[in-house]
Coordinates of C-alpha atoms in Angstrom, one line a residue:
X164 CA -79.1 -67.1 6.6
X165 CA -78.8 -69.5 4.3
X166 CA -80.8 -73.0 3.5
X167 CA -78.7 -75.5 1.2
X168 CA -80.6 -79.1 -0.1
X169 CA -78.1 -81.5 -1.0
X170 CA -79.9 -84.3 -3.6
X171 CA -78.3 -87.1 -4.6
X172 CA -79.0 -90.0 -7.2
X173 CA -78.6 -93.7 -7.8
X174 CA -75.5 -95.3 -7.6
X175 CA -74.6 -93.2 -4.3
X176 CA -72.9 -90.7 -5.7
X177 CA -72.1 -89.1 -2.2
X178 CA -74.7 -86.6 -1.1
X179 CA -74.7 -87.1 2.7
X180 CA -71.2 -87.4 2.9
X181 CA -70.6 -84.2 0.9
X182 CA -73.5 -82.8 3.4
X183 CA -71.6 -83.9 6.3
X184 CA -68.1 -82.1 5.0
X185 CA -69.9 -79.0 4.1
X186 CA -71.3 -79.1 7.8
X187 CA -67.7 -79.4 9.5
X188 CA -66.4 -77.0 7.2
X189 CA -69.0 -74.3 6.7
X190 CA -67.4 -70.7 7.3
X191 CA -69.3 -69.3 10.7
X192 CA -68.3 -66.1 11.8
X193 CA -68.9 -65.0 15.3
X194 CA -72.3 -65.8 17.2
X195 CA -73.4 -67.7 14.4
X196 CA -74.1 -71.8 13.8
X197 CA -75.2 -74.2 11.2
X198 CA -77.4 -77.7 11.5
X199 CA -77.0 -80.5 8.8
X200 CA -80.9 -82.2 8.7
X201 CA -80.7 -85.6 7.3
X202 CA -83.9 -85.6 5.7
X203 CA -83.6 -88.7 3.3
X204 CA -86.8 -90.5 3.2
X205 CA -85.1 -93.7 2.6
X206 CA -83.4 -93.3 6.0
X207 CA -80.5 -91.7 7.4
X208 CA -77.0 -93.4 7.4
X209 CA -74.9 -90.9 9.7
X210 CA -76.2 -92.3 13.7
X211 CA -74.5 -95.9 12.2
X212 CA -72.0 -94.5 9.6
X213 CA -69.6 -91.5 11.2
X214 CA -70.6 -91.9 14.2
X215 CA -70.7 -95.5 15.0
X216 CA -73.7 -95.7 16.9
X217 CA -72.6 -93.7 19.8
X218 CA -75.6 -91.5 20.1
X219 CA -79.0 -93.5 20.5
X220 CA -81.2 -94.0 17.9
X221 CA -84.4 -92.1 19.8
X222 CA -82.3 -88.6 18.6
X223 CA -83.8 -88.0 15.1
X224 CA -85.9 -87.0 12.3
X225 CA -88.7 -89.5 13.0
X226 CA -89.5 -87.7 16.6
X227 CA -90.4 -84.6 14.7
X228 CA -93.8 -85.8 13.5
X229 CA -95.9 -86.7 16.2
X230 CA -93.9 -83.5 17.6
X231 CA -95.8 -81.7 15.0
X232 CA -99.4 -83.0 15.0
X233 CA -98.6 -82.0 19.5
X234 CA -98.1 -78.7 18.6
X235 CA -94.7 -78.4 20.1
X236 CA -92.4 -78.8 16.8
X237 CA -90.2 -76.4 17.9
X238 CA -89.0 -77.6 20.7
X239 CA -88.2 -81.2 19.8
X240 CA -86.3 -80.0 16.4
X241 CA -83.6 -78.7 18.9
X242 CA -83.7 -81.6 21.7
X243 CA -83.5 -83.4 19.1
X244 CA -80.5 -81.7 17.8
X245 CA -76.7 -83.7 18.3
X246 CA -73.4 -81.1 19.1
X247 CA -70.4 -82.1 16.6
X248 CA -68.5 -78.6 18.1
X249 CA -67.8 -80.7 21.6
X250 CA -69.8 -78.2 23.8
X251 CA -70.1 -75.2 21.4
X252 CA -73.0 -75.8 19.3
X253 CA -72.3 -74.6 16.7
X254 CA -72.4 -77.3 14.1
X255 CA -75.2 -79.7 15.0
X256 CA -76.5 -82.7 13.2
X257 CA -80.4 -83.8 12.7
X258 CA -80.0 -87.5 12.8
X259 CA -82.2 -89.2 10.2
X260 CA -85.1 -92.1 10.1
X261 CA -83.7 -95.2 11.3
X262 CA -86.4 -96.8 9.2
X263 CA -88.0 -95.6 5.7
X264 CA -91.4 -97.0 7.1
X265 CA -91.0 -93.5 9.1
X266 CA -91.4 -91.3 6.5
X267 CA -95.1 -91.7 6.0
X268 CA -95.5 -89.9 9.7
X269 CA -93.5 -86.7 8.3
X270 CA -95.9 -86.5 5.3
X271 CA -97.9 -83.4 6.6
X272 CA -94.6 -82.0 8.7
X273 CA -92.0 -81.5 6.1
X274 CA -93.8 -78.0 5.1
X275 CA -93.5 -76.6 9.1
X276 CA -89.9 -78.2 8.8
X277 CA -89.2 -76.1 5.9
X278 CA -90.5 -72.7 7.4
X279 CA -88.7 -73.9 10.2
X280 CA -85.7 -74.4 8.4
X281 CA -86.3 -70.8 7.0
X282 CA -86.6 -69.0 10.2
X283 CA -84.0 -69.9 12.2
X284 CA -81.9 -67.3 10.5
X285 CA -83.6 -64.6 12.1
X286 CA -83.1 -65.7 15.4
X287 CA -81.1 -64.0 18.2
X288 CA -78.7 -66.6 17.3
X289 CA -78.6 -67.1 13.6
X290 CA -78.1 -70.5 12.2
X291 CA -77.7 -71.8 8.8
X292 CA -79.1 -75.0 7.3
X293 CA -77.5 -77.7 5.3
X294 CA -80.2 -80.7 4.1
X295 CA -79.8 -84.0 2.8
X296 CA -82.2 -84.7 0.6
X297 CA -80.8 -88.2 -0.1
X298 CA -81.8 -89.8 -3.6
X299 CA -85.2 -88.9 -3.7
X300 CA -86.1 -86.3 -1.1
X301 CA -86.4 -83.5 -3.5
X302 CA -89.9 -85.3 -5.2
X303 CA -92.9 -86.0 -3.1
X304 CA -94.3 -84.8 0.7
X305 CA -90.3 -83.3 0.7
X306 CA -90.2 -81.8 -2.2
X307 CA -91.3 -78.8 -0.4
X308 CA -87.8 -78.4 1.0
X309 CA -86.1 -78.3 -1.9
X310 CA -88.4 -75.9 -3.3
X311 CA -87.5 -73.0 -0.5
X312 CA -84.2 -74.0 0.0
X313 CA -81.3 -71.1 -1.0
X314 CA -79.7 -73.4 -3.2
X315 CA -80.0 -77.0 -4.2
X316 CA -76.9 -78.8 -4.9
X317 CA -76.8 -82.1 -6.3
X318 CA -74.6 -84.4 -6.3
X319 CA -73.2 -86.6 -9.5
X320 CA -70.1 -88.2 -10.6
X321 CA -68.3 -87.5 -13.9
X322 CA -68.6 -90.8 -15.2
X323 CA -71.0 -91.8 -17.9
X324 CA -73.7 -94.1 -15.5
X325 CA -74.1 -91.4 -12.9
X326 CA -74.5 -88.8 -15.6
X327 CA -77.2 -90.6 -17.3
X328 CA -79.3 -91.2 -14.4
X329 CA -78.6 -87.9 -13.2
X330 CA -80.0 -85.7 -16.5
X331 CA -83.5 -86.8 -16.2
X332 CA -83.9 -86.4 -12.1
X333 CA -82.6 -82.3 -13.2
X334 CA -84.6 -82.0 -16.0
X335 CA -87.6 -83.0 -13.7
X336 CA -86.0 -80.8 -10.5
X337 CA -85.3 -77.5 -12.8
X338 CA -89.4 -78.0 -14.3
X339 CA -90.2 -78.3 -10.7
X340 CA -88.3 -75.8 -9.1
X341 CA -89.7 -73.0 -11.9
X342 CA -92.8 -74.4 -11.1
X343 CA -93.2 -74.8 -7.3
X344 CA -90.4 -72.7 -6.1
X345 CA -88.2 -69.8 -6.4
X346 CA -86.5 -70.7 -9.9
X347 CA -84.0 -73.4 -11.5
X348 CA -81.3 -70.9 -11.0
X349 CA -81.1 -72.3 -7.4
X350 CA -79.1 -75.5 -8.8
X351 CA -75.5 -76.1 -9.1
X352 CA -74.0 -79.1 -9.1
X353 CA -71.5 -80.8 -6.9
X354 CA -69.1 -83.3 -8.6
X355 CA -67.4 -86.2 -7.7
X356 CA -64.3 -86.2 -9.4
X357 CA -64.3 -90.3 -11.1
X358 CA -64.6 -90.7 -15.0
X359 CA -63.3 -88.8 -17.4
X360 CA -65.6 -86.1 -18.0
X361 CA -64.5 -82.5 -17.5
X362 CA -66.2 -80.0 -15.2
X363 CA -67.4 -78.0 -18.3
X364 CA -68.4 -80.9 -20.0
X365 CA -70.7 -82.0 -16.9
X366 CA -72.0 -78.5 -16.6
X367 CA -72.7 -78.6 -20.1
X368 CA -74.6 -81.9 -20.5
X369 CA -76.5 -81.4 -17.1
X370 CA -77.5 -77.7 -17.8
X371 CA -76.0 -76.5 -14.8
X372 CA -72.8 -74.7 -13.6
X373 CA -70.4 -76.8 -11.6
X374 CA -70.1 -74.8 -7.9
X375 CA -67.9 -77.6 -6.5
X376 CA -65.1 -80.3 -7.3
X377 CA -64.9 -82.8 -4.7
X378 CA -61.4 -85.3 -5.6
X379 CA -62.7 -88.8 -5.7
X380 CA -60.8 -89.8 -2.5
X381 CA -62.4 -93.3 -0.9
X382 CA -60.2 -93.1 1.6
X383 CA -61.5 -90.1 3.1
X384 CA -65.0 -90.7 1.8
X385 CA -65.3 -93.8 4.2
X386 CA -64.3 -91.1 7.2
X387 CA -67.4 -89.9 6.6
X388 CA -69.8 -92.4 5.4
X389 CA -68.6 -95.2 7.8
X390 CA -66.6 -93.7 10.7
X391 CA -63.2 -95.5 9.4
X392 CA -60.3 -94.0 9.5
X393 CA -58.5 -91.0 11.4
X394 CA -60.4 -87.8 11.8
X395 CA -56.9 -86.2 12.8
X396 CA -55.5 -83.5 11.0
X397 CA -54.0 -85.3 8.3
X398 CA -57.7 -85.3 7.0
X399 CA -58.5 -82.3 8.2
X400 CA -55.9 -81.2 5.9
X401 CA -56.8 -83.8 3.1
X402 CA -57.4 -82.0 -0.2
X403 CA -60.9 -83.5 0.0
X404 CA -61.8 -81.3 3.4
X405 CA -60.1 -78.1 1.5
X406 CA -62.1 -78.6 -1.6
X407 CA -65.4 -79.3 0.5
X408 CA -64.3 -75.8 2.2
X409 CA -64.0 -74.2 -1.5
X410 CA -67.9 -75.3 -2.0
X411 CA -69.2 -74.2 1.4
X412 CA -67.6 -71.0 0.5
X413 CA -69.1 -70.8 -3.4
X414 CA -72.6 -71.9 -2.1
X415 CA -72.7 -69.1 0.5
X416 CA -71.9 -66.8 -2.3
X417 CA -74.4 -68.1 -4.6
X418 CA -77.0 -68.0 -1.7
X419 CA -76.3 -64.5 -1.1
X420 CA -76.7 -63.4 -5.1
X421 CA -79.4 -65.0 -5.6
X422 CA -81.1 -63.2 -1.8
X423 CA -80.5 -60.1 -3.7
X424 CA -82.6 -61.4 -6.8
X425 CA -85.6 -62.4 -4.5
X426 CA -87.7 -60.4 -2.1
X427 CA -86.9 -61.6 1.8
X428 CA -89.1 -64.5 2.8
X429 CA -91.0 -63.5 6.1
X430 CA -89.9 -65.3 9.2
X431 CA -92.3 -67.5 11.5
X432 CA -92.6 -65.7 15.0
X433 CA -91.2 -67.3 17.8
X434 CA -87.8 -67.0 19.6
X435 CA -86.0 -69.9 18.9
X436 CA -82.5 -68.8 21.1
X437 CA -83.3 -70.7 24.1
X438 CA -82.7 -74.0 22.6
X439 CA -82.2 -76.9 24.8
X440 CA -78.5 -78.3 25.2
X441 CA -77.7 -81.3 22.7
X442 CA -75.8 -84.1 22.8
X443 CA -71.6 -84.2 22.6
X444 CA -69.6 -86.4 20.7
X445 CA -66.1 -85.4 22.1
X446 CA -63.6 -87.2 19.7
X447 CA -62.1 -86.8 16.3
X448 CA -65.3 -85.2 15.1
X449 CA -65.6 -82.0 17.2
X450 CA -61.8 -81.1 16.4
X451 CA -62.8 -81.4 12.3
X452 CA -65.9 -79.3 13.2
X453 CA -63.5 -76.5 14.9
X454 CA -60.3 -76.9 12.4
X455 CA -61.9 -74.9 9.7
X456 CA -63.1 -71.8 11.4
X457 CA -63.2 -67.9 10.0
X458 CA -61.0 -65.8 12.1
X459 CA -63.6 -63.5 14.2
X460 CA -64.2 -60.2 12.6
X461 CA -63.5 -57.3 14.7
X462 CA -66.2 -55.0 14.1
X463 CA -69.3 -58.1 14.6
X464 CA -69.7 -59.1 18.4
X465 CA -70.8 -62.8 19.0
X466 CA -74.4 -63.3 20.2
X467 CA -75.6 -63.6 23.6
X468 CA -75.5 -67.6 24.3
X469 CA -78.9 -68.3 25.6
X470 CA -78.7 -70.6 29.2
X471 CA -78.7 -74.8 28.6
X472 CA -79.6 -77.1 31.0
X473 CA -76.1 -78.8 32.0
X474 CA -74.9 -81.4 30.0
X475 CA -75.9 -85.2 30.9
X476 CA -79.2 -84.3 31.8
X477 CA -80.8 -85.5 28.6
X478 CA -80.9 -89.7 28.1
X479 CA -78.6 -90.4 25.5
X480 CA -76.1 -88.0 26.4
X481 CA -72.6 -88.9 24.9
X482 CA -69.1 -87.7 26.1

């Protein structure tokens, strides 16, 4: 199991969009799934950006609270959850607040979210968890996320502005993380490839190592930050989705070093399997959530998949 908190910074430097090609290109062998939460206080930009608006605004992050304070978190976290894998759930997506003014109503759930987060690799059917942070998710009531997650990747450009900006958010994230959480060696940076700095020139200046290049592609950026374009296998292909596939697999690996570093966090009881069925989106963006898939492994037998209510039966249902 492995928890990743993608941060990102001003100037958009492109955390939910790399969160959203690590979620259709994480590796995911047999019986096993991953969610992307977009946890951005500021509000999410995925329900109106990839997807257009064809899943309702009531699926979300903002539904978990009250949830919460119910006593029935669990529960709503999954019917909350949107399938990308048209019908296999396997890669799922946690919409985000449609309005910041939400955020004060997660302040006391983003520690339960956490745990939650936590747990759900322990399950009968284990799933890993990518988070977007956004620009300023890893400080305040969310900071608590960042602090348990596996690895923290932020996001920056290679040109001088976003490198700038970006120095004193990590001074203040490493401080916090050796403080608060499980140690500064959780960080590693994404990078955008625009300017004219070299990967161990960022590195260097940002005390951090590099774990991922991303090519500084607009074109296929706006696939995923607006819905525009083709989500065919031309970008499927795109250097952009094979470099995004290089990170996924260099975060796993740095999640599993740094498990063998730290003693095993206990998981919350509960048997989260029999989560209810989610929401389809059966287009361009199921077939880039299935393009990129490890071959099955012989010797591992895929989990028991736990029985879903039919699809359609939920409002908001989309085909």
């Amino acid at each position: 199991m492995t928890v990743v908190a993608v941060t990102g910074g001003m100037g958009a430097p492109g955390a939910t969009s790399t969160a959203l090609a690590l979620l259709l290109t994480w590796p995911l062998p047999p019986g096993r799934r991953v969610i992307l939460i977009e946890a951005d206080p500021d509000g999410g930009s995925i329900l109106a950006g990839a997807l257009q608006g064809r899943v309702s605004a009531e699926y979300g992050l903002h539904q978990l609270g009250v949830a919460h304070r119910q006593g029935n978190l669990v529960d709503a976290f999954f019917r909350q959850l949107v399938d990308l894998s048209d019908g296999r759930r396997d890669r799922l997506l946690l919409p985000g607040l449609v309005d910041p003014t939400q955020a004060s109503g997660l302040a006391y759930t983003w520690d339960s979210i956490s745990q939650l987060a936590a747990s759900l690799g322990s399950q009968q059917i284990p799933h890993d968890v990518i988070i977007d942070l956004g620009r300023r998710g890893h400080t305040g009531a969310s900071a608590i996320v960042a602090r348990r997650a596996d690895v923290v990747l932020p996001v920056v450009r290679g040109t001088l502005p976003s490198l700038a900006q970006a120095q004193p958010r990590l001074v203040a994230l490493r401080n916090d993380l050796d403080t608060h959480g499980t140690g500064a060696d959780s960080i590693a940076l994404v990078v955008i490839e625009q300017g004219r700095y070299s990967r161990q020139e960022i590195g260097k200046q940002l005390a951090a190592p590099v774990i991922g290049l991303l090519p500084y592609d607009p074109e296929r950026a706006r696939v995923l930050s607006d819905g525009e374009g083709d989500t065919g296998k031309r970008f499927l292909r795109s250097k952009f989705m094979r470099a995004a596939r290089s990170t996924a697999d260099a975060t796993l690996g740095l999640a599993a070093q740094r498990r063998m570093r730290l003693a095993p966090r206990p998981a919350p009881g509960g048997d989260m399997s029999a989560a209810p069925a989610s929401p389809m989106l059966s287009d361009g963006w199921a077939q880039a959530a299935a393009y990129i898939r490890q071959p099955p492994a012989p010797e591992v037998a895929p989990a028991a998949e736990p029985e879903h209510r039919p699809a359609g039966e939920e409002a908001g249902h989309v085909r």
